[in-house]
PDB file of C-alpha atoms in Angstrom:
ATOM      1  CA  UNK A1197      84.792  31.113 -46.446  1.00 55.00           C
ATOM      2  CA  UNK A1198      84.168  34.573 -45.139  1.00 62.00           C
ATOM      3  CA  UNK A1199      84.836  37.627 -46.954  1.00 60.00           C
ATOM      4  CA  UNK A1200      86.666  40.222 -45.015  1.00 67.00           C
ATOM      5  CA  UNK A1201      88.432  42.010 -47.809  1.00 64.00           C
ATOM      6  CA  UNK A1202      86.849  42.612 -51.214  1.00 63.00           C
ATOM      7  CA  UNK A1203      89.827  44.407 -53.031  1.00 65.00           C
ATOM      8  CA  UNK A1204      93.003  42.107 -52.714  1.00 65.00           C
ATOM      9  CA  UNK A1205      94.756  43.174 -55.999  1.00 66.00           C
ATOM     10  CA  UNK A1206      95.476  39.567 -56.519  1.00 56.00           C
ATOM     11  CA  UNK A1207      93.169  39.006 -59.462  1.00 59.00           C
ATOM     12  CA  UNK A1208      94.635  42.131 -61.276  1.00 63.00           C
ATOM     13  CA  UNK A1209      96.940  39.755 -63.549  1.00 66.00           C
ATOM     14  CA  UNK A1210      94.056  37.782 -64.896  1.00 80.00           C
ATOM     15  CA  UNK A1211      94.359  34.877 -62.380  1.00 82.00           C
ATOM     16  CA  UNK A1212      91.980  33.928 -59.131  1.00 83.00           C
ATOM     17  CA  UNK A1213      91.588  31.408 -56.507  1.00 80.00           C
ATOM     18  CA  UNK A1214      89.163  28.720 -56.308  1.00 82.00           C
ATOM     19  CA  UNK A1215      87.549  27.817 -52.861  1.00 85.00           C
ATOM     20  CA  UNK A1216      90.625  25.273 -52.319  1.00 86.00           C
ATOM     21  CA  UNK A1217      93.246  27.970 -52.601  1.00 84.00           C
ATOM     22  CA  UNK A1218      93.984  26.746 -56.121  1.00 83.00           C
ATOM     23  CA  UNK A1219      95.095  29.933 -58.401  1.00 90.00           C
ATOM     24  CA  UNK A1220      93.665  29.747 -61.897  1.00 83.00           C
ATOM     25  CA  UNK A1221      93.328  31.883 -64.834  1.00 80.00           C
ATOM     26  CA  UNK A1222      90.005  33.738 -64.735  1.00 85.00           C
ATOM     27  CA  UNK A1223      89.270  31.989 -68.106  1.00 82.00           C
ATOM     28  CA  UNK A1224      89.423  28.674 -66.643  1.00 92.00           C
ATOM     29  CA  UNK A1225      86.161  26.519 -67.266  1.00 94.00           C
ATOM     30  CA  UNK A1226      85.400  26.467 -63.964  1.00 96.00           C
ATOM     31  CA  UNK A1227      85.856  30.117 -63.476  1.00 95.00           C
ATOM     32  CA  UNK A1228      83.741  30.799 -66.430  1.00 97.00           C
ATOM     33  CA  UNK A1229      80.858  28.461 -64.872  1.00 97.00           C
ATOM     34  CA  UNK A1230      81.175  30.262 -61.692  1.00 97.00           C
ATOM     35  CA  UNK A1231      80.497  33.778 -63.694  1.00 97.00           C
ATOM     36  CA  UNK A1232      77.384  32.565 -65.269  1.00 98.00           C
ATOM     37  CA  UNK A1233      75.964  31.096 -62.029  1.00 98.00           C
ATOM     38  CA  UNK A1234      76.530  34.679 -60.451  1.00 98.00           C
ATOM     39  CA  UNK A1235      74.949  36.319 -63.563  1.00 98.00           C
ATOM     40  CA  UNK A1236      72.254  34.078 -63.516  1.00 99.00           C
ATOM     41  CA  UNK A1237      71.639  34.357 -59.773  1.00 98.00           C
ATOM     42  CA  UNK A1238      71.439  38.174 -60.326  1.00 98.00           C
ATOM     43  CA  UNK A1239      68.690  38.046 -62.979  1.00 98.00           C
ATOM     44  CA  UNK A1240      66.815  36.009 -60.870  1.00 99.00           C
ATOM     45  CA  UNK A1241      67.165  38.393 -58.213  1.00 98.00           C
ATOM     46  CA  UNK A1242      66.272  41.269 -60.862  1.00 98.00           C
ATOM     47  CA  UNK A1243      62.968  39.104 -61.478  1.00 98.00           C
ATOM     48  CA  UNK A1244      62.108  38.950 -57.883  1.00 98.00           C
ATOM     49  CA  UNK A1245      61.740  42.663 -57.472  1.00 98.00           C
ATOM     50  CA  UNK A1246      58.601  42.706 -59.685  1.00 97.00           C
ATOM     51  CA  UNK A1247      57.325  39.141 -58.744  1.00 96.00           C
ATOM     52  CA  UNK A1248      53.901  39.318 -57.711  1.00 94.00           C
ATOM     53  CA  UNK A1249      53.094  35.725 -56.569  1.00 95.00           C
ATOM     54  CA  UNK A1250      54.483  35.030 -53.221  1.00 97.00           C
ATOM     55  CA  UNK A1251      54.917  31.314 -53.801  1.00 97.00           C
ATOM     56  CA  UNK A1252      56.957  31.577 -57.251  1.00 97.00           C
ATOM     57  CA  UNK A1253      58.987  34.426 -55.191  1.00 98.00           C
ATOM     58  CA  UNK A1254      59.799  31.676 -52.442  1.00 98.00           C
ATOM     59  CA  UNK A1255      60.545  29.124 -55.103  1.00 98.00           C
ATOM     60  CA  UNK A1256      63.147  31.679 -56.990  1.00 99.00           C
ATOM     61  CA  UNK A1257      64.823  32.621 -53.828  1.00 99.00           C
ATOM     62  CA  UNK A1258      65.179  28.959 -52.859  1.00 98.00           C
ATOM     63  CA  UNK A1259      66.889  28.699 -56.269  1.00 99.00           C
ATOM     64  CA  UNK A1260      68.978  31.382 -55.369  1.00 99.00           C
ATOM     65  CA  UNK A1261      70.033  29.493 -52.377  1.00 98.00           C
ATOM     66  CA  UNK A1262      70.490  26.296 -54.809  1.00 98.00           C
ATOM     67  CA  UNK A1263      73.037  28.453 -57.180  1.00 98.00           C
ATOM     68  CA  UNK A1264      74.957  29.520 -54.069  1.00 96.00           C
ATOM     69  CA  UNK A1265      75.378  25.934 -53.085  1.00 96.00           C
ATOM     70  CA  UNK A1266      76.439  25.196 -56.640  1.00 96.00           C
ATOM     71  CA  UNK A1267      78.735  27.900 -56.793  1.00 95.00           C
ATOM     72  CA  UNK A1268      80.516  26.353 -53.683  1.00 94.00           C
ATOM     73  CA  UNK A1269      80.665  22.955 -54.960  1.00 94.00           C
ATOM     74  CA  UNK A1270      82.202  24.449 -58.449  1.00 95.00           C
ATOM     75  CA  UNK A1271      84.531  26.337 -56.248  1.00 94.00           C
ATOM     76  CA  UNK A1272      85.728  23.311 -54.516  1.00 92.00           C
ATOM     77  CA  UNK A1273      86.478  20.951 -57.427  1.00 89.00           C
ATOM     78  CA  UNK A1274      87.302  17.227 -56.608  1.00 85.00           C
ATOM     79  CA  UNK A1275      86.533  17.765 -53.078  1.00 88.00           C
ATOM     80  CA  UNK A1276      83.779  15.344 -52.390  1.00 87.00           C
ATOM     81  CA  UNK A1277      81.844  18.428 -51.459  1.00 86.00           C
ATOM     82  CA  UNK A1278      78.229  17.796 -52.253  1.00 89.00           C
ATOM     83  CA  UNK A1279      75.748  20.900 -51.870  1.00 90.00           C
ATOM     84  CA  UNK A1280      73.260  20.276 -54.680  1.00 91.00           C
ATOM     85  CA  UNK A1281      71.724  16.594 -54.732  1.00 93.00           C
ATOM     86  CA  UNK A1282      68.741  14.535 -56.484  1.00 95.00           C
ATOM     87  CA  UNK A1283      66.333  16.029 -54.050  1.00 96.00           C
ATOM     88  CA  UNK A1284      66.709  19.556 -55.819  1.00 97.00           C
ATOM     89  CA  UNK A1285      66.235  18.140 -59.134  1.00 96.00           C
ATOM     90  CA  UNK A1286      62.979  16.542 -57.703  1.00 98.00           C
ATOM     91  CA  UNK A1287      61.811  20.019 -56.620  1.00 98.00           C
ATOM     92  CA  UNK A1288      62.478  21.264 -59.916  1.00 98.00           C
ATOM     93  CA  UNK A1289      60.474  18.451 -61.855  1.00 98.00           C
ATOM     94  CA  UNK A1290      57.610  18.636 -59.439  1.00 98.00           C
ATOM     95  CA  UNK A1291      57.350  22.392 -60.103  1.00 98.00           C
ATOM     96  CA  UNK A1292      57.772  21.880 -63.936  1.00 98.00           C
ATOM     97  CA  UNK A1293      54.974  18.988 -63.704  1.00 97.00           C
ATOM     98  CA  UNK A1294      52.517  21.184 -61.840  1.00 96.00           C
ATOM     99  CA  UNK A1295      52.850  24.320 -64.130  1.00 95.00           C
ATOM    100  CA  UNK A1296      52.525  22.034 -67.125  1.00 94.00           C
ATOM    101  CA  UNK A1297      49.436  20.544 -65.972  1.00 94.00           C
ATOM    102  CA  UNK A1298      47.269  23.653 -66.731  1.00 91.00           C
ATOM    103  CA  UNK A1299      49.350  24.815 -70.033  1.00 85.00           C
ATOM    104  CA  UNK A1300      48.103  23.648 -73.636  1.00 85.00           C
ATOM    105  CA  UNK A1301      50.700  22.035 -75.500  1.00 85.00           C
ATOM    106  CA  UNK A1302      52.733  23.875 -77.850  1.00 82.00           C
ATOM    107  CA  UNK A1303      53.064  23.606 -81.226  1.00 81.00           C
ATOM    108  CA  UNK A1304      55.305  26.051 -82.294  1.00 81.00           C
ATOM    109  CA  UNK A1305      57.824  27.930 -80.547  1.00 88.00           C
ATOM    110  CA  UNK A1306      57.172  31.060 -78.065  1.00 85.00           C
ATOM    111  CA  UNK A1307      58.803  34.242 -78.571  1.00 80.00           C
ATOM    112  CA  UNK A1308      60.257  35.234 -75.372  1.00 85.00           C
ATOM    113  CA  UNK A1309      58.379  38.235 -73.739  1.00 84.00           C
ATOM    114  CA  UNK A1310      55.139  38.862 -71.806  1.00 82.00           C
ATOM    115  CA  UNK A1311      54.900  41.267 -68.866  1.00 89.00           C
ATOM    116  CA  UNK A1312      57.910  42.464 -67.210  1.00 93.00           C
ATOM    117  CA  UNK A1313      58.222  39.632 -64.782  1.00 95.00           C
ATOM    118  CA  UNK A1314      57.980  37.046 -67.813  1.00 94.00           C
ATOM    119  CA  UNK A1315      60.313  38.981 -69.859  1.00 94.00           C
ATOM    120  CA  UNK A1316      62.968  38.768 -66.881  1.00 97.00           C
ATOM    121  CA  UNK A1317      62.437  35.060 -66.431  1.00 97.00           C
ATOM    122  CA  UNK A1318      63.173  34.224 -70.013  1.00 96.00           C
ATOM    123  CA  UNK A1319      66.157  36.512 -69.863  1.00 97.00           C
ATOM    124  CA  UNK A1320      67.134  34.171 -67.047  1.00 98.00           C
ATOM    125  CA  UNK A1321      66.245  31.097 -68.595  1.00 98.00           C
ATOM    126  CA  UNK A1322      68.730  32.190 -71.417  1.00 98.00           C
ATOM    127  CA  UNK A1323      71.653  32.600 -69.196  1.00 98.00           C
ATOM    128  CA  UNK A1324      70.935  29.620 -67.725  1.00 98.00           C
ATOM    129  CA  UNK A1325      71.343  27.893 -70.970  1.00 98.00           C
ATOM    130  CA  UNK A1326      74.665  29.599 -71.251  1.00 98.00           C
ATOM    131  CA  UNK A1327      75.910  28.371 -67.564  1.00 98.00           C
ATOM    132  CA  UNK A1328      74.687  24.871 -68.762  1.00 97.00           C
ATOM    133  CA  UNK A1329      77.018  24.954 -72.108  1.00 97.00           C
ATOM    134  CA  UNK A1330      79.933  26.280 -69.352  1.00 97.00           C
ATOM    135  CA  UNK A1331      79.406  23.602 -67.457  1.00 96.00           C
ATOM    136  CA  UNK A1332      79.960  21.122 -70.120  1.00 95.00           C
ATOM    137  CA  UNK A1333      83.206  22.577 -70.533  1.00 94.00           C
ATOM    138  CA  UNK A1334      84.060  22.841 -66.784  1.00 95.00           C
ATOM    139  CA  UNK A1335      82.866  18.901 -66.173  1.00 92.00           C
ATOM    140  CA  UNK A1336      85.842  18.155 -68.563  1.00 91.00           C
ATOM    141  CA  UNK A1337      88.348  19.366 -65.890  1.00 89.00           C
ATOM    142  CA  UNK A1338      86.970  17.558 -62.808  1.00 88.00           C
ATOM    143  CA  UNK A1339      86.922  13.943 -62.362  1.00 79.00           C
ATOM    144  CA  UNK A1340      83.901  13.606 -59.552  1.00 81.00           C
ATOM    145  CA  UNK A1341      80.305  12.910 -60.527  1.00 76.00           C
ATOM    146  CA  UNK A1342      77.878  15.507 -59.761  1.00 85.00           C
ATOM    147  CA  UNK A1343      74.323  16.829 -60.695  1.00 93.00           C
ATOM    148  CA  UNK A1344      75.290  20.154 -62.101  1.00 94.00           C
ATOM    149  CA  UNK A1345      74.531  19.716 -65.343  1.00 95.00           C
ATOM    150  CA  UNK A1346      70.863  18.127 -64.797  1.00 96.00           C
ATOM    151  CA  UNK A1347      70.140  20.689 -62.442  1.00 97.00           C
ATOM    152  CA  UNK A1348      70.946  23.488 -64.825  1.00 98.00           C
ATOM    153  CA  UNK A1349      69.062  21.888 -67.691  1.00 98.00           C
ATOM    154  CA  UNK A1350      65.883  21.387 -65.523  1.00 98.00           C
ATOM    155  CA  UNK A1351      66.483  24.946 -64.139  1.00 99.00           C
ATOM    156  CA  UNK A1352      66.141  26.251 -67.606  1.00 98.00           C
ATOM    157  CA  UNK A1353      63.224  24.199 -68.282  1.00 98.00           C
ATOM    158  CA  UNK A1354      61.597  25.538 -65.259  1.00 98.00           C
ATOM    159  CA  UNK A1355      61.952  29.069 -66.310  1.00 98.00           C
ATOM    160  CA  UNK A1356      60.512  28.335 -69.727  1.00 95.00           C
ATOM    161  CA  UNK A1357      57.299  26.750 -67.982  1.00 96.00           C
ATOM    162  CA  UNK A1358      57.155  29.456 -65.098  1.00 97.00           C
ATOM    163  CA  UNK A1359      56.893  32.027 -68.043  1.00 95.00           C
ATOM    164  CA  UNK A1360      54.062  30.220 -69.748  1.00 93.00           C
ATOM    165  CA  UNK A1361      52.333  29.465 -66.592  1.00 94.00           C
ATOM    166  CA  UNK A1362      52.231  33.100 -65.422  1.00 93.00           C
ATOM    167  CA  UNK A1363      51.142  34.575 -68.639  1.00 88.00           C
ATOM    168  CA  UNK A1364      48.554  32.202 -68.741  1.00 82.00           C
ATOM    169  CA  UNK A1365      47.423  32.534 -65.276  1.00 87.00           C
ATOM    170  CA  UNK A1366      47.282  36.463 -66.066  1.00 83.00           C
ATOM    171  CA  UNK A1367      45.035  35.765 -69.321  1.00 75.00           C
ATOM    172  CA  UNK A1368      47.928  37.027 -71.624  1.00 76.00           C
ATOM    173  CA  UNK A1369      48.118  35.383 -75.165  1.00 77.00           C
ATOM    174  CA  UNK A1370      51.518  33.828 -75.958  1.00 77.00           C
ATOM    175  CA  UNK A1371      52.946  35.173 -79.192  1.00 79.00           C
ATOM    176  CA  UNK A1372      54.207  32.260 -81.001  1.00 72.00           C
ATOM    177  CA  UNK A1373      56.886  31.952 -83.741  1.00 81.00           C
ATOM    178  CA  UNK A1374      55.371  32.436 -86.962  1.00 76.00           C
ATOM    179  CA  UNK A1375      57.644  30.826 -89.567  1.00 81.00           C
ATOM    180  CA  UNK A1376      56.015  32.617 -92.564  1.00 79.00           C
ATOM    181  CA  UNK A1377      57.087  36.142 -91.521  1.00 78.00           C
TER     182      UNK A1377
END
């Protein structure tokens, strides 16, 4: 699909088209999920602007490509289009395992924060969690099986572990939740 005209005015009354041409409300679960995926992709792009690690930057850009592919699948419901598969879950799980090897086990929750990059990654993580919740609603309106929910679940785990890993690499101390405070 190529976009030749951005302003069409066809959405001015609260409806939009999915990739298959079907007109739906902008509050339709698939459209909500598409919006959350788009927002997540933007937050990742925002984090990349302050990323100092080339390998992490490459991984994040690969994830951005995944999110466009995921959006493509969402916009073509029940079409058999598969752009995200188990290999992308394996990619995320491999990264999570690799980062986790050098991290101390957690005994409490970590307060979101750290340097500018880690703070932005924590925001991406929380937006990803919202997309995950939207995905649950979206899955109620489609009939075919996919890996959307597992992918978003792993992705939020990836962001959490990535923020911890980068903080550790920088020698920053994690601020843990103090249940007594």
